[in-house]
Structures are given as structure tokens and as C-alpha cells.
XYZ file of C-alpha atoms in Angstrom:
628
model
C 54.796 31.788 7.047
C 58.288 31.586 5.865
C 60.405 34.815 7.384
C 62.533 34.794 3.851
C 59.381 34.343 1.250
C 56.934 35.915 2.805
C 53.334 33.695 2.515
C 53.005 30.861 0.764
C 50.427 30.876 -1.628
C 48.600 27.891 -3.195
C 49.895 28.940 -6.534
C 53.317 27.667 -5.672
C 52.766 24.632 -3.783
C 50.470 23.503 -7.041
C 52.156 24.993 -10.329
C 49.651 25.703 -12.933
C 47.193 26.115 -10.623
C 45.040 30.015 -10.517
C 45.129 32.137 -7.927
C 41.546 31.353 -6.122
C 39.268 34.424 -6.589
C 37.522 35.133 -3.192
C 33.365 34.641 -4.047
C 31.672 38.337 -3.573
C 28.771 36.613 -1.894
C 28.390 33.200 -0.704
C 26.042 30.718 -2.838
C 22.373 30.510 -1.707
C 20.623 27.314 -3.134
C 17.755 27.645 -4.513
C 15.483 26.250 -1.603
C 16.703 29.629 0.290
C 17.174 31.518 -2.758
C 13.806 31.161 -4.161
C 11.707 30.825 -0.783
C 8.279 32.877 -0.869
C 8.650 36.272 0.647
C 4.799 36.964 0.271
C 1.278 35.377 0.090
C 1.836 35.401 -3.792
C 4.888 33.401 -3.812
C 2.896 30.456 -1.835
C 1.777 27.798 -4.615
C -0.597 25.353 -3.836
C -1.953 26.727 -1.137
C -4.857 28.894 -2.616
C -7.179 27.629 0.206
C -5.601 28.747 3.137
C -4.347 32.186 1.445
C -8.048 32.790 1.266
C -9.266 32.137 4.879
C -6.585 34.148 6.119
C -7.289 36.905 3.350
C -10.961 36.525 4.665
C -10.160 36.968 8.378
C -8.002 39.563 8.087
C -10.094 41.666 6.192
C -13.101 40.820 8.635
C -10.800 41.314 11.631
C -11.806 38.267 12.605
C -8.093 37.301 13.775
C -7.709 34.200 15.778
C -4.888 34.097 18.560
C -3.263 30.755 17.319
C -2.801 28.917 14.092
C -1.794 24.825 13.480
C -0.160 24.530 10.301
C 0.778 21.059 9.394
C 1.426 18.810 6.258
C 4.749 16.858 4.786
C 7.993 18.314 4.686
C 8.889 20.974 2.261
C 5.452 22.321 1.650
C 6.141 25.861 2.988
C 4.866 25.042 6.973
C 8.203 27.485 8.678
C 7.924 30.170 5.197
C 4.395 29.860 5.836
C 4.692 31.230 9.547
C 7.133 33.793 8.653
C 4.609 35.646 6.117
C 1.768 35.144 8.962
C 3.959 37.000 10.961
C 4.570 39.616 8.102
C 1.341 40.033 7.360
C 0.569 40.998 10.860
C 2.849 43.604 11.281
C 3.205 45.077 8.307
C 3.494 48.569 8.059
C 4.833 50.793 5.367
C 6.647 54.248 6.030
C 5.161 57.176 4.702
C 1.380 55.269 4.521
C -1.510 55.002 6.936
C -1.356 52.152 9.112
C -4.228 49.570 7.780
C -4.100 46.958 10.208
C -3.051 43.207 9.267
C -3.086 42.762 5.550
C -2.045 39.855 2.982
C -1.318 42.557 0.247
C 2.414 42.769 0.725
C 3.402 44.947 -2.541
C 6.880 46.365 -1.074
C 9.003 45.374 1.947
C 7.461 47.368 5.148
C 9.575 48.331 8.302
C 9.885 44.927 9.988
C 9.890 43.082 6.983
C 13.782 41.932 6.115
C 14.534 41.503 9.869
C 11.111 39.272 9.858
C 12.545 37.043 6.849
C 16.201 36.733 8.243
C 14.734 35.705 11.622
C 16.325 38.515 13.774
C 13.050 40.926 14.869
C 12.727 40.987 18.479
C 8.842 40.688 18.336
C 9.176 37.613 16.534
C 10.349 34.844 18.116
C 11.145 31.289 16.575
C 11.280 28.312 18.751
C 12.814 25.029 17.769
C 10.592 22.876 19.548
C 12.864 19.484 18.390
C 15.600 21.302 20.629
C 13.733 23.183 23.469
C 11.186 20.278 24.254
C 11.086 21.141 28.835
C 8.962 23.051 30.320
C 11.274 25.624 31.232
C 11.781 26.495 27.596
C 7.714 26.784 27.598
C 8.121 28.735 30.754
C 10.127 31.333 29.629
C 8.186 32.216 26.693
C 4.983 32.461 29.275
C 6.883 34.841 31.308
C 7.796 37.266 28.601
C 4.649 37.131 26.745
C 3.205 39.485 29.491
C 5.055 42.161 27.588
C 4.226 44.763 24.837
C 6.152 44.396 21.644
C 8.880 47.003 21.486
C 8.424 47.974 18.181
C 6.043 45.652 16.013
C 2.093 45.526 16.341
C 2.076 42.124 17.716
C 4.694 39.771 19.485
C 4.279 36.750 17.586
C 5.972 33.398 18.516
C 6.729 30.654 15.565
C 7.175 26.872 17.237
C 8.839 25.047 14.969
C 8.433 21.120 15.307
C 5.619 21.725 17.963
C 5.116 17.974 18.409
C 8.392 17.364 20.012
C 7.147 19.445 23.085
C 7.287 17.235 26.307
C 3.493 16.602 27.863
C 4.561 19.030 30.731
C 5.100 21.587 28.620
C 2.358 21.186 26.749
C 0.008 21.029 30.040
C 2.164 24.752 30.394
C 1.154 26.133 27.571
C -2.695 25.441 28.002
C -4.014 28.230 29.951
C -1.735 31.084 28.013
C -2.406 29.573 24.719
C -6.586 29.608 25.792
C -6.646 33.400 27.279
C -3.171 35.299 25.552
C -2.498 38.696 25.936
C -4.342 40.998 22.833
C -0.686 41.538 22.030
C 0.180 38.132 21.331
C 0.331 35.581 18.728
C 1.138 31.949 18.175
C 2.123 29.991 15.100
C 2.783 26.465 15.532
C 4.221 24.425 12.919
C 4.547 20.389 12.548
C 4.639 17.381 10.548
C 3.226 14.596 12.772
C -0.091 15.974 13.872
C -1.389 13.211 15.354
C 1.141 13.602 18.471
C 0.043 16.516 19.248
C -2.747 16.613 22.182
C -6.154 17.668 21.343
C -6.505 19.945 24.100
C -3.328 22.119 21.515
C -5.223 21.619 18.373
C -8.729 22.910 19.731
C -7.034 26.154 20.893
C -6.162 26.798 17.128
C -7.143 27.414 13.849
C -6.178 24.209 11.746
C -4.666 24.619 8.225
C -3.372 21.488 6.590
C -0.715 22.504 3.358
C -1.617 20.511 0.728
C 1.282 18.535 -1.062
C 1.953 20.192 -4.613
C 0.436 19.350 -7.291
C 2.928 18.029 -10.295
C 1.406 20.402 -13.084
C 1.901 23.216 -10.915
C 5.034 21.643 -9.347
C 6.442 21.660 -13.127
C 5.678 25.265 -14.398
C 7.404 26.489 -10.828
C 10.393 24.171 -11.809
C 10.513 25.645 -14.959
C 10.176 29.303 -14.102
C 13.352 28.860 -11.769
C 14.849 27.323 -14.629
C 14.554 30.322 -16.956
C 15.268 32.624 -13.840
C 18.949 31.113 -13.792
C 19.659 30.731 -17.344
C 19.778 26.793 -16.880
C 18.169 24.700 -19.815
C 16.215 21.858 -18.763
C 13.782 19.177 -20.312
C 10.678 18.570 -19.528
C 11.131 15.207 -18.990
C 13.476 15.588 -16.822
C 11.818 18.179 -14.741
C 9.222 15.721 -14.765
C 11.195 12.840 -12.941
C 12.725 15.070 -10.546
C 8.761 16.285 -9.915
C 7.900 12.587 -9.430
C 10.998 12.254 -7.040
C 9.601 15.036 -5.222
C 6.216 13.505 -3.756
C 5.083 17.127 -4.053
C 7.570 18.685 -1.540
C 8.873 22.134 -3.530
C 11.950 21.848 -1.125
C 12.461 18.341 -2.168
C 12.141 19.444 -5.656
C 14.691 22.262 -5.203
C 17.288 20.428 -3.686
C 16.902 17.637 -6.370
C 17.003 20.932 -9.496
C 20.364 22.146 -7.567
C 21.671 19.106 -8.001
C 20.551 18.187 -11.218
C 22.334 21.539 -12.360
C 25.160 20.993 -10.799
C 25.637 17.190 -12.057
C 24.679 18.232 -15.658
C 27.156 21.440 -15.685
C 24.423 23.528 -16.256
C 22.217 21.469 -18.483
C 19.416 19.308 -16.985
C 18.808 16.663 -19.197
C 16.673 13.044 -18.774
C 19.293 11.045 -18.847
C 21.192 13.215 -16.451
C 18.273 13.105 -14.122
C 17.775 9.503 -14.116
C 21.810 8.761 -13.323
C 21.596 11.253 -10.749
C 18.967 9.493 -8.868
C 19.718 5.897 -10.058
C 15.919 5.807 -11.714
C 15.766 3.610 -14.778
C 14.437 4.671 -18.364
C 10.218 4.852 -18.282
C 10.911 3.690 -21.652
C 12.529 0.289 -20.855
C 10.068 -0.077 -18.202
C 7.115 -0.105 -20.302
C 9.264 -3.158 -22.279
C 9.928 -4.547 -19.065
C 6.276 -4.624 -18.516
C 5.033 -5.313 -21.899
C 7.684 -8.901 -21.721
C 6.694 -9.634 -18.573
C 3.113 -9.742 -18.550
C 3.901 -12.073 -22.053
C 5.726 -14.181 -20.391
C 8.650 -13.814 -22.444
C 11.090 -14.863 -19.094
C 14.728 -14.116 -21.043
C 13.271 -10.744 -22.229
C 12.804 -9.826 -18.850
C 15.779 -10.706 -17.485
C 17.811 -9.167 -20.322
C 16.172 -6.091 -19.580
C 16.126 -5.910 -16.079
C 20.186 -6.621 -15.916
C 20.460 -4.374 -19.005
C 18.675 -1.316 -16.361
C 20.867 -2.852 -13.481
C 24.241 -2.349 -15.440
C 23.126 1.273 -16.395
C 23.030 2.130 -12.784
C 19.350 1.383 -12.121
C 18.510 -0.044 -8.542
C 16.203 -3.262 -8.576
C 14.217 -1.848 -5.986
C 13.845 0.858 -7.732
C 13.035 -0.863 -11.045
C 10.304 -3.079 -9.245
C 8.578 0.080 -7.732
C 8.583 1.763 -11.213
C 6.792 -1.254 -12.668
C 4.209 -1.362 -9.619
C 4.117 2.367 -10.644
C 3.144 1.360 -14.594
C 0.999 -1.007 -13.131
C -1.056 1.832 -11.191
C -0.582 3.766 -14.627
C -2.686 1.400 -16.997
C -4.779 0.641 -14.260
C -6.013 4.493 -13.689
C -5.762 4.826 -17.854
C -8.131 1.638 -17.397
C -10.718 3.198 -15.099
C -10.340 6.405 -15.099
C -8.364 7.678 -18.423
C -9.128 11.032 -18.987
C -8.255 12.432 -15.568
C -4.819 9.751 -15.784
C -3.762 10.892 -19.637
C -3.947 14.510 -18.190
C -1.109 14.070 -15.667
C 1.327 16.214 -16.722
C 4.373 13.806 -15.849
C 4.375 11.068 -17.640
C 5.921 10.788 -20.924
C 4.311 9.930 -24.539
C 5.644 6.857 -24.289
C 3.717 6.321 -20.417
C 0.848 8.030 -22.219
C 0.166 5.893 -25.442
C 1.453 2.390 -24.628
C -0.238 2.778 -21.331
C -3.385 3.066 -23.180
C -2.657 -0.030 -25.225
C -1.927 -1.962 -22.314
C -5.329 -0.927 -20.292
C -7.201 -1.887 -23.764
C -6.298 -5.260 -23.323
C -5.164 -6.531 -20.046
C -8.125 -6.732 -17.945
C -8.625 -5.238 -13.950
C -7.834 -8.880 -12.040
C -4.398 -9.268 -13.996
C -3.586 -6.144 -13.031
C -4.303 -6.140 -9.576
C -2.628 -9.421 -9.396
C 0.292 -7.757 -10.562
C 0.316 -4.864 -8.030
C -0.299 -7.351 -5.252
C 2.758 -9.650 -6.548
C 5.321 -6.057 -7.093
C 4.463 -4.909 -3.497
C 5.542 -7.910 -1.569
C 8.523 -8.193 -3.945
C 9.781 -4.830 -3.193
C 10.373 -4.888 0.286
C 12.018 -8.364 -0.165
C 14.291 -6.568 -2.915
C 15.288 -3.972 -0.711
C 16.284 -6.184 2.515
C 17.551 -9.244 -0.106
C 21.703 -9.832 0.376
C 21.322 -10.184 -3.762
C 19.071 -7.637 -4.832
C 19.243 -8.309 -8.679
C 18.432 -12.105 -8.223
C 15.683 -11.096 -5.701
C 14.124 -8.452 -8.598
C 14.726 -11.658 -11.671
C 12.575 -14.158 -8.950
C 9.722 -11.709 -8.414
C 9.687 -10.831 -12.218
C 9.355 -15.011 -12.425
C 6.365 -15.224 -10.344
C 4.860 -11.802 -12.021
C 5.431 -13.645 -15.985
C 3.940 -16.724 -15.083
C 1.197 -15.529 -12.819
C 0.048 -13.351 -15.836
C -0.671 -16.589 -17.793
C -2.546 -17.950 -15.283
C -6.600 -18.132 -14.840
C -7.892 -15.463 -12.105
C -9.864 -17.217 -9.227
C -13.419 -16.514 -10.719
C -11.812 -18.214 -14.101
C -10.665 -21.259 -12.669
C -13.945 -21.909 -10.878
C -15.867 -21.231 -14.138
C -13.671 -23.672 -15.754
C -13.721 -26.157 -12.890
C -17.944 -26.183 -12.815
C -17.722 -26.241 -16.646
C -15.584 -29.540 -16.244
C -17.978 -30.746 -13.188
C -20.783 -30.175 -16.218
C -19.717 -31.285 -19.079
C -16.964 -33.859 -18.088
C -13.655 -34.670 -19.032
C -13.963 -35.270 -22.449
C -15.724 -31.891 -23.153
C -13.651 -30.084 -20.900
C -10.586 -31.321 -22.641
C -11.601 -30.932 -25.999
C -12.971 -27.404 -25.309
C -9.396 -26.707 -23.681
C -7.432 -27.963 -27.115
C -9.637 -26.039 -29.335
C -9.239 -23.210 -27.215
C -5.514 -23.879 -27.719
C -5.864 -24.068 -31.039
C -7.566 -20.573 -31.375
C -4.939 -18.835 -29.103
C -2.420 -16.488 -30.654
C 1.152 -18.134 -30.021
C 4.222 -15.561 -29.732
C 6.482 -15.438 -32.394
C 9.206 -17.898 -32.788
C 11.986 -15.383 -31.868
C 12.615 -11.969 -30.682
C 14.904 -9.561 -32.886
C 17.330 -7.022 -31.563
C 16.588 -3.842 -31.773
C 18.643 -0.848 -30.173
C 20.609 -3.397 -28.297
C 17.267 -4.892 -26.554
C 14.890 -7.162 -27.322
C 11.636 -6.304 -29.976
C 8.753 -7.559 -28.137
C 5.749 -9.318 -29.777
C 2.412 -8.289 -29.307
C 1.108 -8.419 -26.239
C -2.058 -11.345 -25.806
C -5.350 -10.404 -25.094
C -6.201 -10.968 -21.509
C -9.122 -9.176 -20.886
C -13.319 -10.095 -21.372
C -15.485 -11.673 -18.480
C -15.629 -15.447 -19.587
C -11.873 -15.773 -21.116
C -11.125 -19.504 -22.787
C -9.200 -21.662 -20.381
C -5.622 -20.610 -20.744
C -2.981 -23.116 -21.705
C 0.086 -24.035 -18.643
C 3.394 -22.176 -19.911
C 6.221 -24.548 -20.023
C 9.780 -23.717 -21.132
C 11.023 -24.413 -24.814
C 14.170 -24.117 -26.465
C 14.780 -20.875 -27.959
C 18.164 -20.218 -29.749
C 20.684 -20.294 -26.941
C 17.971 -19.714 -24.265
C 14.855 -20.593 -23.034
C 11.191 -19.353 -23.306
C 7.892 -19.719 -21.974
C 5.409 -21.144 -24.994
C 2.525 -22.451 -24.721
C 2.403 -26.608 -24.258
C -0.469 -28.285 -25.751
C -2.811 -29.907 -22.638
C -1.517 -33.841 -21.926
C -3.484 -34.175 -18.811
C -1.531 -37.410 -16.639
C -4.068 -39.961 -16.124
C -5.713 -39.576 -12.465
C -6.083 -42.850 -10.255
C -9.555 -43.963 -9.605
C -10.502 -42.646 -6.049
C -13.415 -43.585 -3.814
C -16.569 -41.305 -4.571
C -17.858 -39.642 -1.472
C -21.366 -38.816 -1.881
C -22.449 -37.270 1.371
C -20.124 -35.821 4.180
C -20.820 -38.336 6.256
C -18.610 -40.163 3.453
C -15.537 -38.419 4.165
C -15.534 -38.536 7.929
C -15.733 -42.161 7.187
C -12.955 -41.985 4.967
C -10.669 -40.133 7.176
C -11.412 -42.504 9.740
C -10.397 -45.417 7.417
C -7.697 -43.627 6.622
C -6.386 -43.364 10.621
C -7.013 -39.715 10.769
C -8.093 -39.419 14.085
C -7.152 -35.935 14.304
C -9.127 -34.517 11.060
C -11.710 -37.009 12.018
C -12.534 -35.502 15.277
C -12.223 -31.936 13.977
C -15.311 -32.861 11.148
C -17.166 -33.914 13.356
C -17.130 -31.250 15.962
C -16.028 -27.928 14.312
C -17.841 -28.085 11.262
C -21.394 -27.118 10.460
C -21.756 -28.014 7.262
C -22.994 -25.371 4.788
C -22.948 -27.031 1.076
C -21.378 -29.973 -0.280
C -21.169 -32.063 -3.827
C -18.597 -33.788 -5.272
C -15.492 -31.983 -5.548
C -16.422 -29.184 -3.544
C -17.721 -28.566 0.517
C -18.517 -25.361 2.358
C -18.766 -25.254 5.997
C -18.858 -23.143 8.653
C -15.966 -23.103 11.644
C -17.797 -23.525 14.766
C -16.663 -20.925 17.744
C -13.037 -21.653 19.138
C -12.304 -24.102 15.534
C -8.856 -24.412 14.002
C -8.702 -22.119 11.115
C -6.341 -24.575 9.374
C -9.015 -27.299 8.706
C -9.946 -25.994 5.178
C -6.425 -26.536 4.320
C -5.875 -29.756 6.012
C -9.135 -31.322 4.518
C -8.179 -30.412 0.982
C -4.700 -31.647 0.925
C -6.520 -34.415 2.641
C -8.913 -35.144 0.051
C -6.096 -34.587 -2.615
C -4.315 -37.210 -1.271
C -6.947 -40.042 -0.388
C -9.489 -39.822 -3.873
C -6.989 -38.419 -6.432
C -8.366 -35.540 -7.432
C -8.468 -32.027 -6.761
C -11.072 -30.751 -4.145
C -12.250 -27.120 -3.384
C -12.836 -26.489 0.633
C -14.022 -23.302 1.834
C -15.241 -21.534 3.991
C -18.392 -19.520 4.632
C -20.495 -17.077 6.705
C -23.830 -18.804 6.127
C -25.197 -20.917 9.238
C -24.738 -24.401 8.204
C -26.224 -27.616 9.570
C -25.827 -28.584 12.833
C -22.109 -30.603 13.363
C -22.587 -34.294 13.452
C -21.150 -34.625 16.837
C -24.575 -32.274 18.064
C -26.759 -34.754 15.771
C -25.213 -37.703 17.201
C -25.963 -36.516 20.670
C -29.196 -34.848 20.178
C -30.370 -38.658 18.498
C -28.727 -40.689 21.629
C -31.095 -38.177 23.738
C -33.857 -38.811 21.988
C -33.681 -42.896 21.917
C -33.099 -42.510 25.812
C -36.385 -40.219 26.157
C -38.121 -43.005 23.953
C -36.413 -45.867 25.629
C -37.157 -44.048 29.229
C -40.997 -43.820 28.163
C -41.485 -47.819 27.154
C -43.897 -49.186 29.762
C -41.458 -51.975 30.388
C -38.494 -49.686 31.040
C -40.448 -47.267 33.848
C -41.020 -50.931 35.561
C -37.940 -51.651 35.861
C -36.249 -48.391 36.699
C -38.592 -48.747 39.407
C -38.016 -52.004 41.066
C -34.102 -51.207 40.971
C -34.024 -47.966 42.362
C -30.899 -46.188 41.386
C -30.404 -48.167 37.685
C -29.666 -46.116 34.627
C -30.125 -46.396 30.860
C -26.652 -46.635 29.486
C -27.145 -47.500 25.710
C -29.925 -48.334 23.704
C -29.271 -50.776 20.715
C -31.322 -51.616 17.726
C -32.784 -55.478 18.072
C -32.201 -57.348 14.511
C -35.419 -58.867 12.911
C -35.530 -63.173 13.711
C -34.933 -64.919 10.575
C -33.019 -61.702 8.822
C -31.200 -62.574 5.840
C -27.357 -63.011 5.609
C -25.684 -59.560 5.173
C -22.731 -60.745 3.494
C -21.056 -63.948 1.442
C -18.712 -65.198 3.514
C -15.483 -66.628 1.401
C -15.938 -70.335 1.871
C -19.645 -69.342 0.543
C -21.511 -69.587 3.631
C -23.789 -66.946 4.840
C -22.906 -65.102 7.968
C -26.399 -63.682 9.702
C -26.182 -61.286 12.894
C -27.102 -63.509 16.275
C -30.158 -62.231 17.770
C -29.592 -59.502 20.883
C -31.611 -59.893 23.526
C -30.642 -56.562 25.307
C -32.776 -53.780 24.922
């Protein structure tokens, strides 16, 4: 205040600035503005409108409900029109009794909706969790309502209560007072005791669904003169989860950012989402295997304000997409968010990549997106995962490779590999190099992965590609494999890894494994109790090592032969039985009381022949053994 001037107004500390006009009424947003005042206004929610239009018509009125389900499905409004629907009452008309028909506001209806009746009290249970809290509402519920039908309490956040205070609540909650009601209200369901939920009547809100999500989005729309697309209404749907409060907040502020127009591209910079459009090419190059595609997209998205996170959980989200147009494609074409774009290249994709790539894709995406999110260099993170996603789609699913592998086992390496270059030969090879289009890449067509027997597929290797590089397809120049010793029988590669000073492994053959199935190239076995699950690892880097060549070890459920550490003991005890029951043996055992069988020993033939050449080219012959 200046005693000379009078006030100072902020038109002449800022020149050219207006005289602020003070607002008539303060803004609402539209998650207040628009918030159901009646059972009519509820959307989604048809099934638990009708069991409570059902009981109340049937006076069949229970004295608590449970409502629960994610946030910003309508739980609190929910409550508040309960309460409503109680006591309404209209001046001037009969009183009916509880009701859901709400055409008009009744006598307790505004101060209901602002929260001010003194029949109906809200409790924030996330603040008042003690039991005193709990023991002042039992100590006025003994009272009449002053002016409403029924005294109806809303707890808000009911799961936050402490255990005392829900131990207080038991015996009012079981036996209230006619006059009294109870709505409870919470999000995590699980924490609260059963002893709560089986006093109530249990009504789980349903998320929204996006159709119906949409139209709502777009009636609001028309209801403030805003003009919006329906794609863009469509992301901010998707945003949502199927929360309308979610989805109201996000519309504000899509309005707001837009200055009055919601478009797409508004919409996605709002939320830092990236174009579905350039993630279908982001898809379409990746599962090609067109690596500098990718990554000129992916940076492309990153510079426009995309997140990679966010750009890897919209591919694991196309992923779902052509998997669901895959299996189920009339119920996924019919969702009523995804674009024409989503909808027809989708389609394409699911017509020719096959189930296994793309849940091998899915699986690869969500374990890349958590290490995107917590990576110190998120785009690098996102260009690595998109690495292992473009070359695993080249590779041969599990089931492939072991068809391949038994056709090589069958028809050996000369089939196999001329099979595998004629295959090569018959494969469709991407074209030489990609044009610019729009500033992005033009992407080839995509290869067809899918049928139940596909040819063996070709390694990718990187070739020279303008200024770049690219993954093509290398003609198969298997390296020649060292000759390895063939093992034959099991037995055969216990010997081996004793040879080979493997004590360890050795031991662990011969007394954790029962041996299930086994030819060359491949074993099966079953871990016996307490076994090292590592040995089916160890045994086929192992045998990778020592012959060579690459061996399959796995494991299975199946029984399996007895391990060769039982055999060997279970023969020892039955050449002692034998040797124990020799005439000869019983003599002696009995003229030295006290003597024991420690070994018995095979006796060599007189007169055997020599076993082996010696060098000098003299025969060496075993020297009779006169112990038994």
C-alpha cells in the first residue's frame, strides 16, 4: 500500500499487461465435474446396478456392502448413490422406501453428493486406521438418524484399518442397529480379514471396457465443445487401463495441452507414447532382421520424444496384437482401439509369422523392458534387446532344430548339407537396399515364417550395405569338425570322463544318474534324489569339448535304469553270495573263525592267448592268479 498512490495494481508493475478478471466460479475438472450423480450415470457396472435394483425392490436389503476393484472405477461415487438411494425421498410424493430410480434430486440429495449430511458419514480409513476412530463410530451408531431414513457410514480405504479395529468392528458390523448402514470401499481386498468380507455383500467394479470407455470420452467431448479424434481418444483409453478417472484426468489434460483441440499427435507428446504406425515398422524390420532399420527407427521415435521403455512395451503390445488376430481374430479386429493401420497389417503379420516366433518374441520384450527401465542408457539398452529380438526371429524354434538335428542323425552330413543349400537356394532373400520414404526406411516384405516342418533356416551374418551394415543371409560353409571318439554305450562316456581326469563328472554319472535313453549324440537321464541340477549342463559342454561335436543332454521324468554305482554294488553282492556258497569257501570260513570275503576276482584260463602286441613284438599274456 503506498499512502500517496493508493494500491498497487499488477497493471502497473507489468505495463501491457490486463487487469485480471476475478473467475465467477472456480474450475471443476472433469473427474468432479462429470462424476455420476445416479445409478444411470454408472457405466460398466450393469451387474451390480441390477442386484441392488433387485434387492431393493424385494426389500431384501443387506446391512453392509464390500465394494472393491482398481482405482477410478467409481468405488467412493459408487457409495455415495448407495447412500442416495437409501434415503431418498422426494417432497410433495409418498415415501416408497429405498429406490434406484433417482429422476430428480430428493431432500438429502445435494448435501449427500457434497459430503456434508449428518446421517452420512465418510470415513477415511488411510487416515483414521486406531481403534478409537472405530470406537467412536460404534458409540454413535446407537443413535436414530436426525433427519434421513438410515444413518449410513462410507469407509473409504477400509483395508488400512489396524487388526484391532477391525476385531472392533466385528460384533456391530454382525448385529447393527435396523437404522444403520455400512459401505466399505477398497482397492486391495485381499488385506482385508475374512471375518469383514463374510459380514458383507461383495461387489467387485469391473474395469471399463474401451468401447464403452470411448463413446463416454466422446460424449464429454461434445458436452464441452472440445474436438477430439478418435484416435486419440483411443490412446488416452489405452493409457487408461479402464479407470474413467484415469481417463478424465488424461482428457483434461489433453485439452488443455492441445488449446482446445485433442489431436493424435497431441496425445502421444503429451504422454511420451510413440506413433502405432512406426511401431508396426519397427516390428515389421525387426522380425526381418533388417538390424539398421531398426535402429533408425527406434532413435528416429527416441528423438520425437518417445521413451524406450515405452517403445519396447508397445512392441510386446503388437506382439500380443497379431498374436490374438492369430488365434482369435474376430473378437481382436473388433477392439475398438486400435487403429487401421493395428487392424490390417496386424492381420498380415499373424498370416505369416507363426505362434513359437511370436511367443519367442513376447518372452524376449518382457525381460528387456524391465532392463530398459532400470538401464543408466536406456536407448542403447532398447537397440541391444531389439538385437537379440532380429536375430532370434531368424533362428529355428526348439522343435525345428531337433527335427533338423534327427534329420542330420538320418540322413548324414552330406544330405543334411545339401538339403540345407537347396533350401537356401529356394529362400526369398531381402532386397538389396531399402529406399526412403517419409524420412524412414521402406521395408521389404516380410519372410514367411510360419508352417509345422519349416526348411532349415540359413545363420544371418552381417554384409555391407551402402554406408551400413545388414543382416543377409550367408550361404552354409560348415568348418570341418575334428574326428572325436564314438561312444557307443554310457558306460563309454564315464570311461571317457575318467580318461579325461574328470573325477568330479565321473563320480556324479555314476551315482546321480539313472539312465533313461541314450544314442549317439543324444542321452536322457533321470537326476536321482538330492542330484546336482547342473549335470545336464556340465555333461554337454563336456561332451562338446572331448568328441567334437554337439551333444543334446536332457533331462526326464521317466524312471530310468538303475545308476551304475547300484549295478556295480548289487553285482559285487551277488559274486560274494556265490563266492560265500562254493563248498570250498564255507570250509574255510569255518576253520578260521572270524575271516571275511573281501574281493572276489575272475581266475584267467591256463594257456590264454596274448591280449596285446607288445612293441618289440613279443606277446604279453596275463600270469595266472591263484587267489580266489
Amino acid at each position: 500500500m503506498d499512502a500517496t498512490s493508493g494500491p498497487l495494481s499488477d497493471a502497473g508493475l507489468l505495463p501491457g499487461l490486463p487487469e485480471p478478471t476475478p473467475a465467477a466460479t472456480p474450475y471443476r475438472v472433469l473427474a468432479r465435474k462429470y462424476r455420476p450423480q445416479n445409478f444411470d450415470d454408472l457405466i460398466g457396472q450393469g451387474a451390480m446396478v441390477r442386484t441392488l435394483a433387485n434387492a431393493f425392490a424385494a426389500n431384501r436389503i443387506p446391512q453392509a456392502w464390500m465394494l472393491t476393484g482398481v482405482r477410478g472405477v467409481g468405488k467412493t461415487t459408487t457409495a455415495r448413490i448407495l447412500a442416495r438411494g437409501l434415503n431418498y425421498i422426494r417432497d410433495g410424493h409418498p415415501d416408497t422406501g429405498p429406490t434406484i430410480a433417482m429422476p430428480e434430486l430428493g431432500r438429502h440429495c445435494q448435501a449427500i453428493m457434497e459430503s456434508r449430511h449428518m446421517d452420512v458419514l465418510e470415513m477415511d480409513a488411510a487416515s483414521h486406521t486406531g481403534i478409537d476412530d472405530v470406537r467412536g463410530i460404534i458409540d454413535g451408531i446407537r443413535y436414530s438418524p436426525v433427519s434421513a431414513r438410515y444413518k449410513v457410514y462410507i469407509v473409504d480405504e477400509v483395508h488400512m484399518l489396524s487388526e484391532k479395529a477391525f476385531n472392533a468392528f466385528l460384533k456391530t458390523l454382525e448385529e447393527p442397529p435396523p437404522h444403520a448402514k455400512f459401505v466399505f470401499a477398497t482397492t486391495e481386498i485381499r488385506k482385508v480379514p475374512v471375518t469383514i468380507l463374510s459380514r458383507c455383500q461383495r461387489f467387485d467394479l469391473r474395469r471399463v471396457e474401451a468401447e464403452t470407455l470411448v463413446g463416454h470420452l466422446a460424449w464429454i467431448c461434445a458436452a464441452e465443445s472440445v474436438e477430439a479424434d478418435a484416435e486419440a481418444l483411443a490412446a488416452i483409453t489405452r493409457a487408461a487401463e479402464g479407470s474413467v478417472r484415469d481417463a478424465l484426468s488424461l482428457l483434461d489434460q489433453a485439452i488443455a495441452h492441445g488449446a482446445g483441440l485433442v489431436s493424435a499427435q497431441s496425445v502421444r507428446d503429451m504422454l511420451g507414447l510413440a506413433d502405432r504406425g512406426r511401431i508396426v515398422d519397427l516390428f515389421e524390420a525387426v522380425m526381418r532382421g533388417d538390424i539398421p532399420a531398426s535402429f533408425a527407427e527406434v532413435r528416429g521415435q527416441y528423438e520425437a520424444g518417445a521413451d524406450p521403455a515405452v517403445i519396447l512395451s508397445d512392441l510386446a503390445s503388437f506382439t500380443h496384437l497379431v498374436t490374438r488376430l492369430k488365434l482369435v481374430p474376430d473378437e481382436a479386429a473388433a477392439d475398438p482401439t486400435l487403429s487401421e493401420a493395428e487392424r490390417s497389417r496386424g492381420s498380415a503379420f499373424a498370416k505369416t509369422l507363426s505362434v513359437r516366433v511370436l511367443s519367442r518374441a513376447w518372452q524376449i520384450l518382457l525381460k528387456a523392458i524391465p532392463e530398459v527401465q532400470t538401464a543408466t542408457r536406456p536407448l542403447a539398452a532398447a537397440e541391444m534387446a531389439l538385437v537379440r529380438l532380429a536375430y532370434a526371429a531368424d533362428l529355428p524354434t526348439p522343435d525345428e532344430a531337433l527335427r533338423q538335428m534327427k534329420a542330420q542323425a538320418l540322413t548324414g552330413p552330406a544330405a543334411a548339407s545339401g538339403a540345407a543349400a537347396q533350401a537356401l537356394a529356394q529362400s526369398p532373400s531381402p532386397s538389396p537396399g531399402p529406399a526412403m520414404a517419409e524420412g524412414r526406411p521402406a521395408l521389404p516384405p516380410i519372410p514367411t515364417f510360419s508352417g509345422e516342418a519349416p526348411p532349415p533356416r540359413p545363420a544371418l551374418t552381417m554384409a555391407a550395405n551402402g554406408g551400413g551394415s545388414r543382416p543377409a543371409l550367408a550361404s552354409p560353409a560348415p568348418a570341418p569338425q575334428p574326428e572325436g571318439p564314438r561312444l557307443l554305450r554310457f558306460t563309454d562316456v564315464v570311461a571317457l570322463a575318467d580318461a579325461k581326469r574328470d573325477i568330479g563328472l565321473k563320480m556324479a554319472l555314476e551315482r546321480e544318474v539313472h539312465l533313461v535313453r541314450f544314442e549317439e549324440g543324444r542321452i536322457e537321464f533321470r537326476l536321482a534324489d538330492g542330484g546336482r541340477q547342473s549335470i545336464a549342463n556340465d555333461l554337454a559342454r563336456a561332451l562338446d569339448a572331448w568328441t567334437g561335436r554337439r551333444w543334446i543332454v536332457a533331462l526326464s521324468k521317466e524312471a530310468g535304469e538303475p545308476t551304475l554305482d547300484a549295478t556295480a554294488r548289487a553285482a559285487t553282492e551277488t559274486r560274494h553270495q556265490n563266492a560265500a556258497a562254493h563248498p570250498l569257501v564255507r570250509e574255510v570260513l569255518a576253520r578260521f573263525p572270524g575271516a571275511q570275503i573281501v574281493d572276489v576276482r575272475d581266475k584267467a584260463p591256463e594257456g590264454s592267448p596274448a591280449i596285446e602286441a607288445a612293441p618289440t613284438g613279443e606277446a604279453e599274456t596275463d600270469e595266472p592268479d591263484d587267489e580266489t
